[in-house]
């Protein structure tokens, strides 16, 4: 066990903070909550509170509306409104507005805004236009989605209230520079991450400030979890918000992560492509070492890899991280709760 930076919290965790992207983070959160409720996670108090700090680097403006994909995925998933098949957007969705916009030839036609989902974006945009910061807007939206089920025990915070957008430089032979920079949404939704990402540009990240509550959520936590979210464009952006990394290094909480790379591949999304872009080995060990041990200037005390990646454990341990190989497929709530239990146990 690596020696933590300051003396660790003892006893069952009551304040848990999770640094989440969209689908991977949301599914983990669902399983974690199930585990807390069903008392399947021994190291966590049944009265535990969970604060989610969510990535906002995927956010963008389209048709005059502010879209926050990862905040909404977490909110809809925990609130029972998600479309499980797609993993994003509302269940029982219809697409009339999208068809009508296409009827006018309004671009971008490749970005799907469902009719039900549209209501969320309308409320959010109106509140932003009225001057409310994103964190307060998110709070207001969560009154519908989270409060009825979780009361004040689950809180969702955007990583920052500032505008921050992930952009991707791709090769474009038609451009004089040979390159073009597109918004992350265009790279992922339109181009399906099928063109090489030459570089990532985190617009506004360095100048951003953590949203109210973010630093406290890390500093005052008993346990911080890095779920199996995209290490580059989900967790990577959260870690890039000024003062977040420092808070993780300094917190008394144990910090534990779960690998989104299983058997050398991501399970959905584009982590493989983007890890390659930033020069990180596409493996469970590669991502763990990229986050690094807190005892060595990194952000983690422990790293869980999938049972099939047991050969990676030694390299991770040698780097000063606690590491164990367990099943890491979020196939159902019980399996995901077991992952959460293993993560807590690893750093207890
Ligand atoms: P996004 O914002 O919707 O892309 O979602 P996240 O960033 O939160 O999570 C995406 C990551 O989740 C991908 O890199 C996947 O490899 C990972 N992921 C999805 N399902 C699973 C699973 O069942 N197990 C593990 N270990 N990782 C998963
Ligand atoms: Ca995302």
Short mmCIF file of C-alpha atoms and ligand atoms in Angstrom, two decimals:
data_model
loop_
_atom_site.label_atom_id
_atom_site.label_comp_id
_atom_site.label_asym_id
_atom_site.label_seq_id
_atom_site.Cartn_x
_atom_site.Cartn_y
_atom_site.Cartn_z
CA UNK A 1 0.00 0.00 0.00
CA UNK A 2 1.55 3.36 -0.96
CA UNK A 3 1.79 5.85 1.88
CA UNK A 4 -0.85 8.52 1.38
CA UNK A 5 0.09 12.17 1.37
CA UNK A 6 -1.70 12.82 4.66
CA UNK A 7 -3.16 10.42 7.21
CA UNK A 8 -6.03 8.51 5.65
CA UNK A 9 -9.64 8.56 6.70
CA UNK A 10 -10.58 5.55 8.84
CA UNK A 11 -13.94 3.81 9.15
CA UNK A 12 -16.62 3.43 6.47
CA UNK A 13 -16.73 6.18 3.87
CA UNK A 14 -19.67 8.55 4.19
CA UNK A 15 -18.60 11.21 1.70
CA UNK A 16 -17.80 9.85 -1.72
CA UNK A 17 -16.82 11.95 -4.70
CA UNK A 18 -16.83 10.53 -8.22
CA UNK A 19 -15.12 12.24 -11.20
CA UNK A 20 -17.39 11.26 -14.05
CA UNK A 21 -17.74 11.40 -17.80
CA UNK A 22 -20.96 10.27 -19.47
CA UNK A 23 -21.98 6.66 -20.01
CA UNK A 24 -19.09 4.89 -18.23
CA UNK A 25 -19.31 7.16 -15.20
CA UNK A 26 -23.11 7.08 -15.07
CA UNK A 27 -23.31 3.28 -15.17
CA UNK A 28 -20.69 3.05 -12.46
CA UNK A 29 -22.65 5.52 -10.32
CA UNK A 30 -25.82 3.49 -10.75
CA UNK A 31 -24.00 0.36 -9.55
CA UNK A 32 -22.31 2.22 -6.70
CA UNK A 33 -25.66 3.52 -5.47
CA UNK A 34 -27.22 0.07 -5.80
CA UNK A 35 -24.30 -1.29 -3.79
CA UNK A 36 -24.75 1.32 -1.06
CA UNK A 37 -28.51 0.73 -0.81
CA UNK A 38 -28.19 -3.05 -0.81
CA UNK A 39 -25.20 -2.94 1.54
CA UNK A 40 -22.98 -4.67 -0.97
CA UNK A 41 -20.07 -2.27 -0.45
CA UNK A 42 -18.70 -3.01 3.04
CA UNK A 43 -16.32 -0.04 3.19
CA UNK A 44 -19.11 2.49 2.61
CA UNK A 45 -21.70 3.66 5.12
CA UNK A 46 -25.35 2.95 4.17
CA UNK A 47 -25.95 6.69 4.76
CA UNK A 48 -23.19 7.74 2.38
CA UNK A 49 -23.54 10.84 0.22
CA UNK A 50 -22.23 10.93 -3.30
CA UNK A 51 -21.00 14.03 -5.08
CA UNK A 52 -20.49 13.70 -8.81
CA UNK A 53 -18.09 16.09 -10.51
CA UNK A 54 -18.89 15.76 -14.20
CA UNK A 55 -16.93 16.62 -17.30
CA UNK A 56 -18.20 19.59 -19.30
CA UNK A 57 -15.60 19.47 -22.07
CA UNK A 58 -18.11 17.82 -24.43
CA UNK A 59 -20.51 20.75 -24.07
CA UNK A 60 -21.47 22.78 -27.07
CA UNK A 61 -23.98 25.20 -28.50
CA UNK A 62 -26.25 24.05 -31.29
CA UNK A 63 -29.46 25.59 -32.69
CA UNK A 64 -28.98 28.28 -30.06
CA UNK A 65 -29.07 25.74 -27.24
CA UNK A 66 -26.49 24.75 -24.66
CA UNK A 67 -25.96 20.99 -24.63
CA UNK A 68 -24.15 19.28 -21.73
CA UNK A 69 -23.94 15.61 -22.76
CA UNK A 70 -22.13 14.20 -19.74
CA UNK A 71 -24.16 16.10 -17.13
CA UNK A 72 -27.34 14.92 -18.83
CA UNK A 73 -26.20 11.32 -19.14
CA UNK A 74 -25.48 11.18 -15.41
CA UNK A 75 -28.72 13.00 -14.55
CA UNK A 76 -30.96 10.87 -16.79
CA UNK A 77 -29.25 7.61 -15.83
CA UNK A 78 -29.55 8.16 -12.08
CA UNK A 79 -33.01 9.67 -12.51
CA UNK A 80 -34.38 6.72 -14.52
CA UNK A 81 -34.88 8.77 -17.70
CA UNK A 82 -32.03 7.40 -19.82
CA UNK A 83 -32.41 5.40 -23.02
CA UNK A 84 -30.56 2.24 -21.97
CA UNK A 85 -29.91 0.97 -25.47
CA UNK A 86 -28.21 4.13 -26.70
CA UNK A 87 -26.72 4.96 -23.31
CA UNK A 88 -27.52 8.66 -23.82
CA UNK A 89 -30.64 10.79 -24.28
CA UNK A 90 -34.18 10.21 -23.05
CA UNK A 91 -36.05 6.96 -23.16
CA UNK A 92 -39.29 6.90 -25.15
CA UNK A 93 -37.76 9.63 -27.28
CA UNK A 94 -39.25 10.98 -30.52
CA UNK A 95 -37.39 12.99 -33.17
CA UNK A 96 -39.94 15.32 -34.75
CA UNK A 97 -38.01 18.53 -34.07
CA UNK A 98 -34.86 16.99 -35.58
CA UNK A 99 -36.81 16.03 -38.72
CA UNK A 100 -38.33 19.50 -38.97
CA UNK A 101 -34.90 21.15 -38.64
CA UNK A 102 -33.58 18.85 -41.37
CA UNK A 103 -36.61 19.84 -43.46
CA UNK A 104 -35.30 23.41 -43.33
CA UNK A 105 -31.82 22.15 -44.25
CA UNK A 106 -30.48 23.54 -40.99
CA UNK A 107 -27.05 22.16 -40.07
CA UNK A 108 -25.82 20.21 -38.28
CA UNK A 109 -28.23 17.48 -39.36
CA UNK A 110 -25.95 14.78 -37.88
CA UNK A 111 -26.53 15.84 -34.29
CA UNK A 112 -29.62 14.24 -32.80
CA UNK A 113 -31.70 16.35 -30.45
CA UNK A 114 -34.71 14.37 -29.31
CA UNK A 115 -38.00 16.07 -28.55
CA UNK A 116 -37.99 15.17 -24.85
CA UNK A 117 -34.32 16.00 -24.49
CA UNK A 118 -34.99 19.37 -26.10
CA UNK A 119 -36.94 20.48 -23.05
CA UNK A 120 -33.84 20.06 -20.86
CA UNK A 121 -31.77 22.17 -23.24
CA UNK A 122 -34.47 24.85 -23.44
CA UNK A 123 -34.68 25.17 -19.66
CA UNK A 124 -30.90 25.16 -19.33
CA UNK A 125 -30.38 27.77 -22.02
CA UNK A 126 -33.08 30.06 -20.65
CA UNK A 127 -31.54 29.93 -17.20
CA UNK A 128 -28.04 30.58 -18.56
CA UNK A 129 -29.42 33.50 -20.58
CA UNK A 130 -30.99 34.84 -17.38
CA UNK A 131 -27.55 34.86 -15.80
CA UNK A 132 -27.49 31.71 -13.68
CA UNK A 133 -24.19 29.81 -13.67
CA UNK A 134 -24.20 26.24 -15.01
CA UNK A 135 -23.84 24.78 -11.50
CA UNK A 136 -27.08 26.44 -10.37
CA UNK A 137 -28.82 25.46 -13.59
CA UNK A 138 -27.71 21.85 -13.06
CA UNK A 139 -29.03 21.99 -9.51
CA UNK A 140 -32.39 23.17 -10.81
CA UNK A 141 -32.57 20.38 -13.41
CA UNK A 142 -31.60 17.83 -10.76
CA UNK A 143 -34.58 18.84 -8.66
CA UNK A 144 -36.63 16.92 -11.18
CA UNK A 145 -34.25 14.03 -11.82
CA UNK A 146 -32.33 13.35 -8.62
CA UNK A 147 -34.14 14.87 -5.64
CA UNK A 148 -37.21 12.59 -5.67
CA UNK A 149 -35.05 9.45 -5.47
CA UNK A 150 -31.93 10.58 -3.65
CA UNK A 151 -32.97 13.65 -1.66
CA UNK A 152 -29.78 15.55 -0.93
CA UNK A 153 -27.64 12.42 -0.89
CA UNK A 154 -26.56 12.66 -4.52
CA UNK A 155 -25.27 15.97 -5.86
CA UNK A 156 -24.24 16.64 -9.44
CA UNK A 157 -21.70 19.38 -10.11
CA UNK A 158 -20.27 20.53 -13.42
CA UNK A 159 -16.46 20.60 -13.18
CA UNK A 160 -16.56 24.29 -14.07
CA UNK A 161 -19.09 27.03 -14.72
CA UNK A 162 -16.81 28.45 -17.40
CA UNK A 163 -17.08 27.69 -21.08
CA UNK A 164 -14.65 24.91 -21.86
CA UNK A 165 -14.74 22.83 -25.03
CA UNK A 166 -12.64 19.96 -26.24
CA UNK A 167 -11.63 20.35 -29.88
CA UNK A 168 -9.82 17.84 -32.07
CA UNK A 169 -7.27 18.55 -34.81
CA UNK A 170 -7.73 16.18 -37.74
CA UNK A 171 -5.96 15.85 -41.08
CA UNK A 172 -7.71 17.72 -43.91
CA UNK A 173 -5.97 17.63 -47.30
CA UNK A 174 -8.35 20.37 -48.59
CA UNK A 175 -7.19 22.88 -46.00
CA UNK A 176 -4.03 24.99 -46.73
CA UNK A 177 -2.52 23.89 -43.41
CA UNK A 178 -3.40 20.25 -44.07
CA UNK A 179 -5.36 20.29 -40.82
CA UNK A 180 -8.75 21.23 -39.51
CA UNK A 181 -9.93 21.64 -35.96
CA UNK A 182 -13.40 20.34 -35.15
CA UNK A 183 -15.46 20.34 -31.98
CA UNK A 184 -15.30 17.06 -30.07
CA UNK A 185 -18.96 16.43 -30.99
CA UNK A 186 -18.14 16.61 -34.68
CA UNK A 187 -15.18 14.27 -34.24
CA UNK A 188 -17.24 11.76 -32.28
CA UNK A 189 -20.83 12.01 -33.57
CA UNK A 190 -20.26 12.98 -37.21
CA UNK A 191 -16.87 11.43 -37.92
CA UNK A 192 -17.38 8.48 -35.49
CA UNK A 193 -13.73 8.92 -34.41
CA UNK A 194 -12.78 7.22 -37.68
CA UNK A 195 -10.23 9.85 -38.69
CA UNK A 196 -6.94 10.15 -36.83
CA UNK A 197 -6.99 12.73 -34.04
CA UNK A 198 -3.67 14.54 -34.47
CA UNK A 199 -4.02 16.70 -31.39
CA UNK A 200 -6.50 17.69 -28.73
CA UNK A 201 -7.18 21.30 -27.90
CA UNK A 202 -8.86 21.93 -24.56
CA UNK A 203 -10.27 25.36 -25.27
CA UNK A 204 -10.69 27.42 -22.10
CA UNK A 205 -9.46 24.72 -19.74
CA UNK A 206 -6.40 26.49 -18.39
CA UNK A 207 -8.36 29.67 -17.73
CA UNK A 208 -11.29 27.86 -16.13
CA UNK A 209 -12.13 27.80 -12.43
CA UNK A 210 -13.62 24.85 -10.58
CA UNK A 211 -17.37 25.23 -10.11
CA UNK A 212 -18.49 26.04 -6.55
CA UNK A 213 -18.26 22.92 -4.40
CA UNK A 214 -15.83 21.00 -6.61
CA UNK A 215 -12.67 21.54 -4.59
CA UNK A 216 -14.49 21.03 -1.29
CA UNK A 217 -16.00 17.81 -2.64
CA UNK A 218 -12.48 16.47 -3.16
CA UNK A 219 -10.91 17.95 -0.06
CA UNK A 220 -13.69 16.92 2.34
CA UNK A 221 -14.31 13.46 0.86
CA UNK A 222 -13.53 10.17 2.58
CA UNK A 223 -13.16 8.48 -0.75
CA UNK A 224 -12.66 9.77 -4.30
CA UNK A 225 -13.41 7.40 -7.18
CA UNK A 226 -12.22 7.74 -10.75
CA UNK A 227 -14.78 5.52 -12.52
CA UNK A 228 -14.11 3.74 -15.82
CA UNK A 229 -14.59 6.97 -17.76
CA UNK A 230 -12.58 8.15 -20.74
CA UNK A 231 -9.13 9.06 -19.34
CA UNK A 232 -8.53 11.77 -21.94
CA UNK A 233 -11.74 13.67 -22.68
CA UNK A 234 -13.70 12.88 -19.48
CA UNK A 235 -11.36 12.45 -16.51
CA UNK A 236 -8.50 14.21 -18.33
CA UNK A 237 -10.45 17.44 -18.62
CA UNK A 238 -11.65 17.32 -15.00
CA UNK A 239 -8.02 16.87 -13.89
CA UNK A 240 -7.09 19.81 -16.11
CA UNK A 241 -9.33 22.28 -14.29
CA UNK A 242 -6.93 24.41 -12.23
CA UNK A 243 -6.67 23.33 -8.56
CA UNK A 244 -8.41 19.96 -9.09
CA UNK A 245 -5.20 17.96 -9.42
CA UNK A 246 -3.71 19.74 -6.39
CA UNK A 247 -6.84 18.97 -4.37
CA UNK A 248 -6.53 15.28 -5.27
CA UNK A 249 -2.90 15.23 -4.27
CA UNK A 250 -3.64 16.90 -0.94
CA UNK A 251 -6.94 15.29 0.13
CA UNK A 252 -7.13 12.98 3.15
CA UNK A 253 -9.46 10.81 1.10
CA UNK A 254 -8.22 7.66 -0.56
CA UNK A 255 -8.37 7.96 -4.34
CA UNK A 256 -9.14 4.86 -6.35
CA UNK A 257 -9.71 4.31 -10.06
CA UNK A 258 -11.14 1.59 -12.31
CA UNK A 259 -9.78 0.88 -15.77
CA UNK A 260 -11.95 1.74 -18.78
CA UNK A 261 -9.52 -0.30 -20.91
CA UNK A 262 -10.18 -4.02 -20.79
CA UNK A 263 -7.97 -6.44 -22.71
CA UNK A 264 -6.25 -3.55 -24.49
CA UNK A 265 -9.50 -2.02 -25.77
CA UNK A 266 -12.18 0.42 -24.69
CA UNK A 267 -15.70 -0.96 -24.37
CA UNK A 268 -17.44 1.86 -26.16
CA UNK A 269 -16.40 5.32 -27.20
CA UNK A 270 -13.02 6.39 -28.49
CA UNK A 271 -10.54 6.08 -25.62
CA UNK A 272 -8.15 3.97 -27.71
CA UNK A 273 -7.84 6.61 -30.42
CA UNK A 274 -7.39 9.49 -27.97
CA UNK A 275 -4.92 7.69 -25.70
CA UNK A 276 -2.83 7.14 -28.80
CA UNK A 277 -3.11 10.84 -29.65
CA UNK A 278 -1.69 11.85 -26.25
CA UNK A 279 0.96 9.11 -26.35
CA UNK A 280 -0.40 6.88 -23.59
CA UNK A 281 -0.19 3.09 -23.96
CA UNK A 282 -3.63 1.61 -24.64
CA UNK A 283 -3.77 -0.85 -21.76
CA UNK A 284 -5.08 -1.03 -18.23
CA UNK A 285 -1.56 -0.51 -16.90
CA UNK A 286 -0.94 2.33 -19.36
CA UNK A 287 -3.91 4.30 -18.08
CA UNK A 288 -3.13 3.56 -14.41
CA UNK A 289 0.45 4.74 -14.84
CA UNK A 290 -0.77 7.79 -16.75
CA UNK A 291 -2.86 8.80 -13.72
CA UNK A 292 0.08 7.86 -11.50
CA UNK A 293 0.54 7.14 -7.80
CA UNK A 294 -0.09 9.92 -5.30
CA UNK A 295 3.08 8.83 -3.57
CA UNK A 296 4.85 9.80 -6.79
CA UNK A 297 3.10 13.02 -7.87
CA UNK A 298 0.09 11.33 -9.46
CA UNK A 299 -3.55 11.26 -8.38
CA UNK A 300 -4.33 7.65 -7.37
CA UNK A 301 -3.78 5.38 -4.37
CA UNK A 302 -5.24 2.34 -6.09
CA UNK A 303 -6.10 1.06 -9.57
CA UNK A 304 -8.40 -1.81 -10.47
CA UNK A 305 -7.83 -3.67 -13.70
CA UNK A 306 -9.99 -6.33 -15.30
CA UNK A 307 -9.38 -9.98 -14.37
CA UNK A 308 -8.13 -10.60 -17.92
CA UNK A 309 -5.46 -7.94 -17.43
CA UNK A 310 -3.89 -9.65 -14.42
CA UNK A 311 -0.54 -9.49 -16.21
CA UNK A 312 -0.68 -5.68 -15.83
CA UNK A 313 -0.88 -5.76 -12.03
CA UNK A 314 2.84 -6.04 -11.40
CA UNK A 315 3.79 -2.98 -13.44
CA UNK A 316 1.15 -0.90 -11.68
CA UNK A 317 2.22 -2.11 -8.24
CA UNK A 318 5.85 -1.37 -9.01
CA UNK A 319 4.83 2.21 -9.75
CA UNK A 320 3.58 2.56 -6.15
CA UNK A 321 -0.14 1.95 -6.68
CA UNK A 322 -2.24 -0.67 -4.95
CA UNK A 323 -3.59 -2.82 -7.78
CA UNK A 324 -5.83 -5.85 -8.17
CA UNK A 325 -7.45 -7.67 -11.09
CA UNK A 326 -11.22 -8.27 -10.76
CA UNK A 327 -14.10 -8.53 -13.24
CA UNK A 328 -14.67 -5.01 -14.57
CA UNK A 329 -17.60 -5.45 -16.93
CA UNK A 330 -20.65 -3.40 -15.89
CA UNK A 331 -23.09 -6.04 -17.14
CA UNK A 332 -25.71 -5.37 -14.46
CA UNK A 333 -26.17 -3.53 -11.18
CA UNK A 334 -24.82 -6.35 -9.00
CA UNK A 335 -21.70 -6.75 -11.15
CA UNK A 336 -21.11 -2.99 -11.03
CA UNK A 337 -21.71 -2.86 -7.27
CA UNK A 338 -19.11 -5.63 -6.90
CA UNK A 339 -16.65 -3.46 -8.85
CA UNK A 340 -17.34 -0.57 -6.49
CA UNK A 341 -16.85 -2.86 -3.48
CA UNK A 342 -13.52 -4.11 -4.87
CA UNK A 343 -12.39 -0.54 -5.49
CA UNK A 344 -13.22 0.53 -1.92
CA UNK A 345 -11.62 -2.59 -0.50
CA UNK A 346 -8.43 -2.00 -2.50
CA UNK A 347 -7.71 1.27 -0.71
CA UNK A 348 -9.22 0.50 2.70
P1 LIG B 1 -18.80 9.04 -22.29
O1 LIG B 1 -18.59 10.45 -21.82
O2 LIG B 1 -20.23 8.75 -22.61
O3 LIG B 1 -17.84 8.61 -23.35
O4 LIG B 1 -18.54 8.12 -21.03
P2 LIG B 1 -17.32 8.02 -20.02
O5 LIG B 1 -16.17 8.88 -20.37
O6 LIG B 1 -17.86 8.16 -18.64
O7 LIG B 1 -16.94 6.49 -20.20
C1 LIG B 1 -16.43 5.99 -21.40
C2 LIG B 1 -15.54 4.83 -21.07
O8 LIG B 1 -16.31 3.84 -20.37
C3 LIG B 1 -14.98 4.12 -22.30
O9 LIG B 1 -13.61 4.38 -22.39
C4 LIG B 1 -15.27 2.64 -22.04
O10 LIG B 1 -14.15 1.82 -22.27
C5 LIG B 1 -15.67 2.61 -20.58
N1 LIG B 1 -16.64 1.57 -20.29
C6 LIG B 1 -17.88 1.44 -20.78
N2 LIG B 1 -18.47 0.32 -20.30
C7 LIG B 1 -17.56 -0.26 -19.48
C8 LIG B 1 -17.55 -1.44 -18.67
O11 LIG B 1 -18.52 -2.21 -18.60
N3 LIG B 1 -16.41 -1.71 -17.95
C9 LIG B 1 -15.31 -0.90 -18.01
N4 LIG B 1 -14.25 -1.23 -17.28
N5 LIG B 1 -15.29 0.23 -18.75
C10 LIG B 1 -16.40 0.55 -19.48
CA1 LIG B 2 -18.53 12.45 -22.73
#
